[in-house]
Coordinates of C-alpha atoms in Angstrom, one line a residue:
M833 CA 133.7 37.3 62.8
A834 CA 134.8 40.4 62.8
E835 CA 137.1 41.9 65.9
N836 CA 136.3 45.2 67.3
N837 CA 139.2 47.6 66.3
D838 CA 139.1 48.8 69.7
S839 CA 137.5 47.5 72.5
R840 CA 136.0 50.6 73.9
R841 CA 134.8 52.2 71.1
L842 CA 133.6 51.0 68.0
R843 CA 134.2 53.4 64.6
F844 CA 130.7 54.3 62.1
A845 CA 130.1 55.6 58.9
V846 CA 127.2 57.7 58.7
M847 CA 124.8 57.2 55.4
C848 CA 122.7 60.3 54.6
N849 CA 121.0 62.6 52.1
S850 CA 122.8 66.2 53.6
T851 CA 123.4 66.8 57.3
E852 CA 120.7 68.1 57.7
L853 CA 118.5 65.3 59.4
Q854 CA 114.9 64.6 61.1
Q855 CA 115.1 65.0 64.2
W856 CA 114.5 61.7 65.7
Q857 CA 117.8 60.6 63.2
K858 CA 119.7 63.0 65.1
Q859 CA 118.1 61.5 68.8
S860 CA 119.6 58.2 67.9
L861 CA 122.8 59.9 66.8
D862 CA 123.0 61.9 70.1
A863 CA 122.5 58.4 72.1
L864 CA 125.3 56.6 70.2
L865 CA 127.5 59.7 71.0
L866 CA 126.9 59.8 74.6
S867 CA 126.9 55.8 75.1
G868 CA 130.8 56.6 74.6
C869 CA 130.6 53.3 72.3
A870 CA 131.2 54.8 69.2
E871 CA 132.9 58.1 67.3
P872 CA 132.0 59.1 63.6
V873 CA 134.7 59.2 61.2
L874 CA 133.0 59.8 58.1
L875 CA 129.5 60.6 56.5
I876 CA 128.8 59.4 52.9
M877 CA 126.4 61.8 51.4
P878 CA 124.6 61.7 47.3
A879 CA 126.9 63.8 44.8
G880 CA 125.2 67.0 43.2
N881 CA 121.7 67.0 41.8
N882 CA 121.3 63.9 40.1
A883 CA 117.4 64.8 39.4
K884 CA 116.1 64.2 36.0
P885 CA 114.6 67.4 33.8
G886 CA 111.0 68.6 35.2
K887 CA 108.6 67.6 33.1
K888 CA 106.2 70.0 31.5
F889 CA 103.4 71.7 33.5
W890 CA 100.0 69.2 31.6
R891 CA 102.6 66.1 31.4
R892 CA 103.1 66.9 35.0
I893 CA 99.4 66.9 35.5
I894 CA 98.8 64.2 33.2
A895 CA 101.0 62.2 35.4
Y896 CA 100.2 63.3 38.9
P897 CA 98.8 60.2 40.8
W898 CA 95.4 61.8 41.3
N899 CA 94.2 58.2 42.7
K900 CA 96.7 59.1 46.3
I901 CA 95.4 63.1 46.3
I902 CA 94.2 62.4 49.9
F903 CA 97.2 61.0 51.2
R904 CA 99.6 63.0 49.5
K905 CA 97.7 66.2 50.6
Y906 CA 97.3 64.8 54.0
Y907 CA 101.4 63.7 54.8
Q908 CA 102.1 67.3 53.2
Y909 CA 99.3 69.9 55.4
F910 CA 98.5 67.7 57.9
F911 CA 101.0 64.9 59.1
R912 CA 103.2 66.6 60.8
P913 CA 104.9 63.7 63.2
Q914 CA 108.2 65.6 66.1
A915 CA 110.1 63.0 64.7
F916 CA 110.2 64.2 61.0
R917 CA 111.1 68.0 62.6
K918 CA 114.2 69.2 60.3
T919 CA 117.5 69.5 62.5
I920 CA 121.6 69.9 61.7
A921 CA 123.4 66.7 62.7
D922 CA 125.9 68.1 65.1
L923 CA 128.9 65.2 65.0
G924 CA 130.9 66.1 68.3
N925 CA 133.1 67.5 65.3
D926 CA 133.4 69.7 62.6
E927 CA 136.2 67.7 60.5
I928 CA 134.4 64.3 60.3
P929 CA 136.0 63.9 56.5
V930 CA 132.7 63.2 53.8
I931 CA 132.5 61.7 51.1
R932 CA 130.0 62.6 47.9
C933 CA 128.9 59.6 46.0
T934 CA 127.3 58.8 42.7
T935 CA 124.7 55.1 42.6
T936 CA 123.6 53.6 39.3
L937 CA 120.2 52.5 39.5
K938 CA 119.7 49.2 38.5
K939 CA 115.5 47.6 38.4
K940 CA 114.3 50.2 38.4
Y941 CA 115.0 50.9 42.5
S942 CA 118.2 49.3 43.3
E943 CA 120.8 51.4 43.8
Y944 CA 124.7 50.6 43.4
F945 CA 128.3 52.4 44.7
S946 CA 130.8 52.4 42.5
P947 CA 134.1 50.6 43.2
E948 CA 136.5 53.5 43.6
D949 CA 134.2 55.2 46.4
I950 CA 134.1 51.3 47.9
E951 CA 137.5 51.9 48.8
A952 CA 137.8 55.0 49.8
I953 CA 134.6 54.2 52.4
R954 CA 136.5 51.5 53.3
S955 CA 139.8 53.3 54.2
Y956 CA 138.1 55.2 56.8
R957 CA 137.2 51.7 58.2
P958 CA 134.4 51.7 60.2
D959 CA 133.2 49.1 61.8
F960 CA 130.0 49.7 60.7
I961 CA 127.5 51.8 58.4
L962 CA 123.9 54.1 60.3
K963 CA 121.7 54.5 56.8
F964 CA 119.3 57.7 57.3
G965 CA 120.1 58.8 53.9
F966 CA 119.5 57.3 50.2
G967 CA 117.5 54.3 48.5
I968 CA 117.4 50.3 48.6
I969 CA 121.1 50.1 48.7
R970 CA 123.0 46.9 46.9
G971 CA 125.9 45.2 46.0
E972 CA 129.4 45.7 47.7
I973 CA 128.8 48.0 50.4
L974 CA 127.0 45.9 52.0
N975 CA 129.7 44.5 52.9
C976 CA 131.9 47.7 53.5
A977 CA 131.9 47.3 56.8
P978 CA 132.7 44.6 59.4
Y979 CA 129.2 44.5 60.9
G980 CA 127.7 45.9 58.2
V981 CA 125.0 48.7 57.0
W982 CA 122.1 49.0 59.9
S983 CA 119.3 50.5 58.9
F984 CA 116.1 51.2 61.0
H985 CA 112.3 50.2 59.7
H986 CA 109.1 51.3 61.7
G987 CA 107.0 48.4 61.1
D988 CA 106.5 44.8 61.9
E989 CA 108.7 42.8 58.8
Q990 CA 106.4 39.7 58.4
K991 CA 103.4 42.2 58.3
Y992 CA 104.0 45.1 56.6
R993 CA 106.3 46.5 54.1
G994 CA 106.6 49.7 52.4
V995 CA 105.2 52.6 52.9
P996 CA 103.7 54.4 54.5
P997 CA 104.7 52.8 58.6
A998 CA 103.0 53.5 61.3
F999 CA 100.0 53.2 59.2
R1000 CA 98.2 50.2 58.6
E1001 CA 98.0 49.5 62.5
I1002 CA 96.0 51.6 62.3
L1003 CA 93.5 51.1 59.4
H1004 CA 93.4 47.0 60.4
N1005 CA 93.2 47.3 64.2
D1006 CA 96.1 46.2 65.2
R1007 CA 96.9 45.8 68.5
V1008 CA 101.0 46.1 68.7
T1009 CA 102.9 48.5 66.0
A1010 CA 107.2 46.8 65.7
S1011 CA 110.1 48.6 64.9
I1012 CA 113.5 46.7 64.0
L1013 CA 117.1 47.7 63.9
Q1014 CA 118.9 45.7 61.2
R1015 CA 121.4 44.9 59.4
L1016 CA 121.6 45.1 55.1
T1017 CA 121.4 42.4 53.1
E1018 CA 120.7 41.7 49.5
K1019 CA 117.4 40.5 50.0
L1020 CA 114.3 43.6 50.7
D1021 CA 113.3 43.0 54.2
G1022 CA 115.8 39.8 54.9
G1023 CA 118.3 41.8 57.2
V1024 CA 119.4 40.3 59.6
I1025 CA 117.5 41.3 62.5
L1026 CA 119.9 43.3 65.6
R1027 CA 116.8 44.7 67.3
K1028 CA 112.9 44.8 67.2
G1029 CA 110.2 46.2 69.5
F1030 CA 106.7 45.7 69.4
F1031 CA 104.2 49.2 70.8
P1032 CA 100.5 49.7 71.5
T1033 CA 99.4 50.8 68.5
I1034 CA 97.8 54.0 69.4
Y1035 CA 94.6 54.2 66.9
H1036 CA 93.9 57.9 67.3
S1037 CA 96.6 59.3 66.3
W1038 CA 98.6 58.0 63.2
R1039 CA 101.4 61.0 64.3
A1040 CA 101.3 59.4 67.7
N1041 CA 101.3 55.9 66.7
L1042 CA 105.0 56.7 64.2
D1043 CA 106.3 59.2 66.8
Q1044 CA 106.0 56.1 69.9
A1045 CA 107.7 53.7 67.3
I1046 CA 110.7 55.7 66.5
A1047 CA 111.0 56.7 70.2
L1048 CA 111.2 53.5 71.4
S1049 CA 113.8 52.3 69.2
L1050 CA 116.3 55.8 68.9
N1051 CA 118.8 54.2 71.4
W1052 CA 119.2 50.8 69.8
P1053 CA 122.2 51.3 68.2
A1054 CA 124.3 52.3 71.2
D1055 CA 122.5 49.3 72.4
V1056 CA 124.1 46.9 69.5
C1057 CA 126.9 48.8 70.2
R1058 CA 127.0 47.7 73.5
E1059 CA 126.7 44.6 72.9
I1060 CA 129.2 43.9 70.8
I1061 CA 131.6 45.5 72.6
A1062 CA 130.8 44.0 75.9
Q1063 CA 130.1 40.4 74.5
H1064 CA 133.3 40.8 72.0
T1065 CA 130.6 39.3 69.6
F1066 CA 127.9 40.2 67.1
P1067 CA 124.4 40.2 68.4
A1068 CA 122.2 38.9 65.8
G1069 CA 123.1 35.7 63.8
G1070 CA 124.1 34.9 60.4
E1071 CA 120.8 34.4 58.3
S1072 CA 118.7 37.1 56.9
T1073 CA 114.7 36.8 58.8
S1074 CA 112.6 35.4 55.6
T1075 CA 109.4 37.2 54.7
T1076 CA 105.7 36.7 52.6
A1077 CA 104.0 39.9 54.5
P1078 CA 103.3 42.4 51.6
V1079 CA 104.8 45.1 49.9
Y1080 CA 102.5 48.5 50.7
K1081 CA 102.6 51.7 48.6
E1082 CA 101.3 55.4 49.5
P1083 CA 97.3 54.2 50.2
E1084 CA 95.0 54.9 47.4
N1085 CA 92.2 57.9 48.0
T1086 CA 88.9 54.7 48.6
T1087 CA 91.5 53.8 51.7
M1088 CA 92.5 57.4 52.7
L1089 CA 88.8 58.3 53.1
Q1090 CA 88.3 54.9 55.6
F1091 CA 91.6 55.9 56.9
I1092 CA 90.3 59.4 58.2
A1093 CA 86.6 58.5 59.6
K1094 CA 88.7 55.3 61.4
Q1095 CA 90.8 57.9 63.0
F1096 CA 88.0 60.2 63.8
V1097 CA 85.8 57.9 65.9
N1098 CA 89.2 56.2 67.3
K1099 CA 89.4 59.8 68.8
I1100 CA 86.0 59.7 69.6
K1101 CA 86.1 57.0 71.7
F1102 CA 89.6 57.2 73.6
H1103 CA 88.2 60.7 75.1
F1104 CA 84.5 58.9 75.9
L1105 CA 86.1 56.3 77.6
E1106 CA 89.1 57.9 79.4
L1107 CA 85.9 60.3 80.6
F1108 CA 83.5 57.9 81.7
Q1109 CA 85.7 54.7 82.8
A1110 CA 88.1 54.3 85.4
E1111 CA 89.6 51.3 86.0
Q1112 CA 88.2 49.2 89.4
W1113 CA 90.9 46.6 90.1
S1114 CA 90.2 44.8 92.8
T1115 CA 92.3 41.5 95.1
G1116 CA 91.1 37.6 95.5
I1117 CA 93.0 34.9 96.6
I1118 CA 92.0 31.2 95.1
R1119 CA 93.8 27.7 96.1
A1120 CA 96.1 27.5 93.4
R1121 CA 99.9 25.7 93.0
T1122 CA 102.4 27.0 89.9
A1123 CA 102.0 23.8 88.4
E1124 CA 98.9 24.4 87.7
V1125 CA 98.9 28.3 86.1
A1126 CA 102.7 27.6 84.8
G1127 CA 101.2 24.4 83.1
N1128 CA 98.3 25.0 81.7
I1129 CA 98.0 26.9 78.3
D1130 CA 95.6 29.6 79.6
Y1131 CA 94.6 29.4 83.0
S1132 CA 92.1 31.2 84.2
P1133 CA 90.5 31.5 87.5
D1134 CA 86.8 30.5 88.6
P1135 CA 85.2 33.2 90.1
E1136 CA 83.1 31.7 92.3
M1137 CA 86.3 29.6 94.4
V1138 CA 87.9 33.2 94.8
S1139 CA 87.7 35.2 98.1
W1140 CA 87.5 39.1 97.2
L1141 CA 88.9 41.8 98.6
H1142 CA 87.0 44.6 96.9
S1143 CA 87.4 48.6 98.1
G1144 CA 83.5 48.7 97.9
S1145 CA 83.9 52.4 96.3
N1146 CA 84.2 53.0 92.7
D1147 CA 86.4 55.6 93.3
R1148 CA 88.9 53.5 95.3
Y1149 CA 90.3 50.0 93.9
F1150 CA 92.8 47.7 95.4
A1151 CA 95.4 46.0 92.9
D1152 CA 99.4 44.5 92.7
G1153 CA 98.6 41.7 95.5
F1154 CA 101.5 40.0 96.7
A1155 CA 100.8 37.3 99.1
L1156 CA 103.3 36.0 102.5
R1157 CA 102.9 32.5 104.5
T1158 CA 103.8 33.5 108.2
R1159 CA 102.7 31.7 111.0
H1160 CA 100.1 29.8 109.5
R1161 CA 98.3 32.9 108.1
I1162 CA 98.6 34.7 104.9
L1163 CA 100.0 38.4 105.1
L1164 CA 98.4 40.4 101.7
L1165 CA 100.2 43.2 101.0
F1166 CA 98.4 45.7 98.1
E1167 CA 98.1 48.6 96.8
D1168 CA 95.0 51.0 97.7
Y1169 CA 94.7 54.1 94.6
S1170 CA 92.5 56.6 95.1
Y1171 CA 91.2 58.4 92.7
R1172 CA 90.0 61.9 94.7
Q1173 CA 94.1 61.7 95.7
R1174 CA 95.7 60.7 92.1
K1175 CA 97.9 58.3 94.4
G1176 CA 98.4 54.5 96.3
R1177 CA 99.4 54.0 99.5
I1178 CA 100.5 50.3 100.6
S1179 CA 97.8 48.7 103.0
A1180 CA 97.8 44.9 104.1
A1181 CA 95.3 42.8 105.5
W1182 CA 95.3 38.8 107.4
Y1183 CA 93.4 36.4 105.3
N1184 CA 92.2 33.7 107.5
E1185 CA 92.2 30.2 105.4
R1186 CA 89.8 28.2 108.1
D1187 CA 87.0 30.9 107.4
H1188 CA 87.9 32.5 103.8
D1189 CA 87.6 35.8 104.7
F1190 CA 90.3 38.9 105.8
S1191 CA 91.0 40.9 108.6
D1192 CA 90.7 44.6 108.5
I1193 CA 92.8 46.7 106.4
T1194 CA 95.9 48.6 107.6
C1195 CA 97.9 51.0 105.8
A1196 CA 101.2 49.7 105.5
L1197 CA 102.9 52.8 103.6
E1198 CA 102.2 56.3 102.9
E1199 CA 104.8 58.4 101.4
P1200 CA 104.1 61.9 99.9
W1201 CA 104.2 60.2 96.5
H1202 CA 102.7 57.5 94.5
L1203 CA 103.2 54.0 96.0
S1204 CA 102.4 50.6 94.3
Y1205 CA 103.4 47.0 93.4
P1206 CA 104.1 45.9 97.1
F1207 CA 107.2 43.2 95.8
I1208 CA 107.5 41.1 99.0
F1209 CA 110.5 38.6 99.7
K1210 CA 112.5 36.8 102.9
E1211 CA 116.1 37.7 103.6
K1212 CA 117.5 35.4 105.9
D1213 CA 114.8 35.9 109.2
D1214 CA 113.5 39.0 107.8
F1215 CA 111.2 39.6 105.2
Y1216 CA 111.5 43.0 103.2
C1217 CA 109.3 44.9 100.7
I1218 CA 110.4 47.0 97.8
P1219 CA 107.3 49.1 96.3
E1220 CA 107.2 50.7 93.4
S1221 CA 108.0 54.4 93.6
K1222 CA 109.1 55.5 90.2
D1223 CA 107.1 59.1 90.9
H1224 CA 109.6 59.0 93.5
G1225 CA 112.2 58.4 90.3
S1226 CA 114.2 55.7 93.3
V1227 CA 114.2 52.4 94.2
E1228 CA 113.9 51.3 97.7
L1229 CA 114.1 49.2 100.4
Y1230 CA 111.6 48.7 103.3
R1231 CA 111.5 45.9 106.5
L1232 CA 107.8 44.2 106.9
D1233 CA 107.3 44.1 110.1
T1234 CA 105.1 41.3 110.5
D1235 CA 103.3 41.9 113.4
S1236 CA 102.2 46.1 113.1
M1237 CA 101.9 44.9 109.0
K1238 CA 104.4 48.3 108.6
L1239 CA 107.4 48.8 106.6
T1240 CA 110.4 50.9 107.6
F1241 CA 113.0 52.8 105.2
V1242 CA 115.9 50.7 104.8
R1243 CA 118.1 51.8 101.9
T1244 CA 117.5 52.7 98.6
L1245 CA 119.0 50.6 95.7
L1246 CA 119.0 52.9 92.7
P1247 CA 119.2 56.1 93.6
G1248 CA 118.2 58.3 90.3
V1249 CA 116.3 55.3 88.5
A1250 CA 112.6 55.7 87.6
A1251 CA 111.5 51.8 88.0
A1252 CA 107.9 50.3 87.3
D1253 CA 107.6 47.4 89.2
P1254 CA 110.8 46.7 90.6
T1255 CA 110.9 42.5 90.9
L1256 CA 113.9 40.9 92.9
V1257 CA 114.9 37.0 92.2
F1258 CA 118.4 35.5 93.9
H1259 CA 119.7 33.2 91.5
Q1260 CA 123.2 31.7 91.0
N1261 CA 124.5 32.9 93.8
R1262 CA 122.9 36.8 92.3
W1263 CA 120.4 39.4 93.3
F1264 CA 118.4 39.8 89.6
L1265 CA 115.9 43.7 89.5
F1266 CA 114.2 43.0 86.5
F1267 CA 111.6 46.3 86.0
T1268 CA 110.5 48.5 83.2
P1269 CA 111.9 51.9 83.0
A1270 CA 108.9 55.1 83.7
H1271 CA 110.1 56.4 79.5
A1272 CA 108.8 52.7 78.9
T1273 CA 106.7 51.6 81.3
N1274 CA 104.9 48.3 79.5
V1275 CA 107.4 48.5 76.6
E1276 CA 110.8 48.0 77.9
L1277 CA 112.5 44.9 80.0
H1278 CA 115.6 46.1 82.3
I1279 CA 117.4 43.7 84.8
W1280 CA 120.1 45.0 87.4
H1281 CA 122.1 43.2 89.5
S1282 CA 124.2 42.9 92.2
P1283 CA 126.2 39.5 94.4
D1284 CA 125.0 41.3 98.0
L1285 CA 121.5 43.6 98.8
D1286 CA 123.9 45.6 100.9
Q1287 CA 126.1 46.1 97.4
P1288 CA 125.6 48.9 94.9
F1289 CA 123.8 47.0 91.7
E1290 CA 124.6 47.8 88.2
P1291 CA 122.8 47.7 85.0
H1292 CA 122.7 44.2 82.8
E1293 CA 124.9 44.5 79.5
L1294 CA 121.9 43.8 77.7
N1295 CA 119.5 46.3 78.8
P1296 CA 116.9 46.4 77.4
V1297 CA 117.0 42.7 77.4
K1298 CA 113.5 42.9 75.8
A1299 CA 111.5 45.4 74.0
D1300 CA 107.9 44.1 73.7
I1301 CA 104.4 45.2 74.7
R1302 CA 103.2 41.9 75.1
N1303 CA 105.8 40.9 77.6
A1304 CA 107.8 42.7 79.4
R1305 CA 107.0 44.8 82.2
P1306 CA 106.6 41.8 85.5
A1307 CA 103.5 40.7 87.1
G1308 CA 104.6 39.3 90.3
S1309 CA 107.3 36.7 91.7
L1310 CA 109.3 34.9 90.1
F1311 CA 109.2 31.1 91.0
K1312 CA 110.8 27.9 90.2
L1313 CA 108.9 24.8 89.3
D1314 CA 110.6 21.5 88.7
D1315 CA 114.3 23.5 89.2
K1316 CA 113.1 26.0 86.3
L1317 CA 112.7 29.5 86.7
Y1318 CA 109.1 31.4 85.8
R1319 CA 108.8 34.7 85.8
P1320 CA 105.3 36.4 85.4
A1321 CA 104.8 39.0 82.5
Q1322 CA 102.4 41.2 81.8
D1323 CA 100.6 41.6 78.3
C1324 CA 99.8 44.7 77.8
S1325 CA 98.7 45.0 74.5
Q1326 CA 95.1 45.4 74.0
T1327 CA 94.7 46.5 77.6
Y1328 CA 96.8 47.3 80.5
G1329 CA 97.1 44.6 82.2
G1330 CA 95.1 42.9 80.0
K1331 CA 96.4 39.4 80.8
V1332 CA 99.8 37.5 82.2
V1333 CA 102.2 35.3 80.1
I1334 CA 104.4 33.2 82.4
N1335 CA 108.0 32.8 80.8
E1336 CA 110.2 30.0 81.3
I1337 CA 113.5 32.2 82.0
K1338 CA 116.1 29.9 79.6
I1339 CA 119.5 31.8 80.1
L1340 CA 120.1 34.6 83.2
S1341 CA 123.7 35.6 83.8
E1342 CA 125.4 39.3 84.1
E1343 CA 126.0 38.8 80.2
A1344 CA 123.2 37.1 78.9
F1345 CA 119.1 37.5 79.2
L1346 CA 116.4 34.7 77.3
E1347 CA 113.1 33.4 78.3
M1348 CA 110.4 31.9 76.5
P1349 CA 106.4 32.5 76.8
V1350 CA 105.3 28.9 78.2
S1351 CA 101.1 29.5 79.2
T1352 CA 98.8 32.6 79.8
L1353 CA 97.4 33.3 83.2
E1354 CA 93.4 35.1 81.9
P1355 CA 91.7 37.1 83.5
P1356 CA 88.1 35.4 85.5
H1357 CA 85.2 35.5 83.5
G1358 CA 83.0 38.9 83.8
Y1359 CA 86.6 41.2 84.2
K1360 CA 89.1 42.4 81.2
G1361 CA 92.4 42.2 82.9
I1362 CA 94.6 41.1 85.3
H1363 CA 97.9 42.0 85.6
N1364 CA 99.6 40.0 88.8
L1365 CA 100.3 37.4 90.6
S1366 CA 101.4 36.0 93.9
F1367 CA 102.0 32.5 95.1
A1368 CA 101.7 31.2 99.0
G1369 CA 102.0 27.9 99.9
D1370 CA 98.8 26.4 97.8
Y1371 CA 97.2 29.8 97.6
M1372 CA 97.7 32.5 94.2
Y1373 CA 97.0 36.2 95.3
F1374 CA 96.5 38.1 92.6
D1375 CA 94.1 41.3 90.7
C1376 CA 92.0 42.0 87.8
K1377 CA 90.2 45.0 86.4
K1378 CA 86.5 46.0 84.8
F1379 CA 85.6 49.6 84.0
V1380 CA 83.4 51.9 86.4
F1381 CA 81.7 55.4 86.3
S1382 CA 84.7 57.2 88.5
P1383 CA 82.9 60.6 89.8
A1384 CA 86.4 61.6 91.3
S1385 CA 88.3 60.7 87.3
F1386 CA 85.6 62.1 85.5
L1387 CA 85.9 65.1 87.2
Y1388 CA 89.9 64.7 87.0
Q1389 CA 90.1 63.9 83.5
A1390 CA 87.0 66.9 82.3
G1391 CA 89.2 69.0 84.6
K1392 CA 92.7 68.4 82.1
R1393 CA 90.5 68.9 78.9
F1394 CA 89.5 72.1 79.9
R1395 CA 92.9 73.5 81.4
S1396 CA 94.2 72.0 77.8
K1397 CA 91.5 74.2 76.2
K1398 CA 92.6 77.1 78.5
H1399 CA 96.0 77.2 77.6
T1400 CA 95.8 77.2 74.7
S1401 CA 93.8 79.6 74.0
T1402 CA 95.9 81.9 76.0
G1403 CA 98.5 80.6 73.5
I1404 CA 100.4 78.5 76.4
K1405 CA 102.4 75.1 75.2
Q1406 CA 101.4 72.5 76.9
L1407 CA 104.4 70.7 77.3

């Protein structure tokens, strides 16, 4: 294993075609520089213009791939991703040396660097090379730096190879779009995976789908550098990936027409559903032990056995239920959301086991900002709650008075951190706080930790510890079964809060994290989603959703589109 030359900072080279980069490439470089864990030492660029003499007009006409003209013109005039906008690279140092290399083309596509250029690159002692240019590179250049050449691929290499990126996921109705950062090897699309993430496919917009896949992977080179420095090891194993996925090329005219029609229909469907369908969450409690859920591959609550707590209005819903057994009763805390006010508060009710009914609903906490996900736990003789206050931009701790069912502010745990669904667990004499950040609420799992609730929390060395729309966002309290620790997580790949995945945590420490899915919790019959659960003795308290027409939601969505159209017509750009 290569040793890091500097325990605090890695050296890297950038492989690019010119100092003019695409916006996403510059943003990834900016994140790498801002991290403070890497410094640029070299630019590797092509030497001169090696283009072949142009063909005569009629030969160009004959040779043009007319069977792909729709794609090429669409790509040229209509496909304008934000990520592809041109910008000038700023590496913070105008004196970074440049090596211009002439490559040799072999076997039609493979580019090989000369021994002289390779020795020149090695003389700058880069720890890794970040590839933003050239073509398919092979040969000794791949071993020119101890940690190799790193390259992005926007797509799941197990399904889609070739071009264009983030396209066939829409065409084939794939629920997720992937991105990878890999260390290149001699094997095409068979590199060593350094980071891989899965994001929800945006079916109504190819541009938005690609922008999302790119934006949520920009920080990966900086994340890998932090991992190398923190753990003094390379984050990926030495074996290359293996894939038999087909290699796609530019879509032909018939495929492109099919794609344009599908994207148009998806756009109409998207706006129709936003206008006329609103999520209607309900909470329910049922007799169910942890072993029934974690030990059953596909567990689903029987709706006939559930005691339901409904809001009674299409403009209001109850979600994110947490249960706490105290004094032979079960206290329930949940999000109480109003479509009219466009925000939620935390409400509470008691559940009577004998009569299977609920007490009157009481407001436990209301703030000027939106509140949800009232995670509750016991520490010594006190009960505490950490509601989600992502819109407020912090994670805050409240004390719960079980007599009055009121929450009182104690302290801010994470100032300046906009966290979705913060979930706390005490493990191996340390508190670990799980959440997903505001910029990737359903995708990136982050962990912070502290030895004591009264002491500051600090981020995990591997953050984000996971980037997967299918299995990242917390879905309720962690629980133990047979001395094993389990973490419920949301699967939002088909719909927000579609189902819950139960993960067994294999490793959880300040330096490492590993979990494996063991079972899933499906919504009850007649419901379209489930995204939170909490155990209290022999009972499981959970939520699930249907889609309904909400007058308040309709008016809001219609008004939003009217305002957007008005701003556009008056020349005001929407941010």
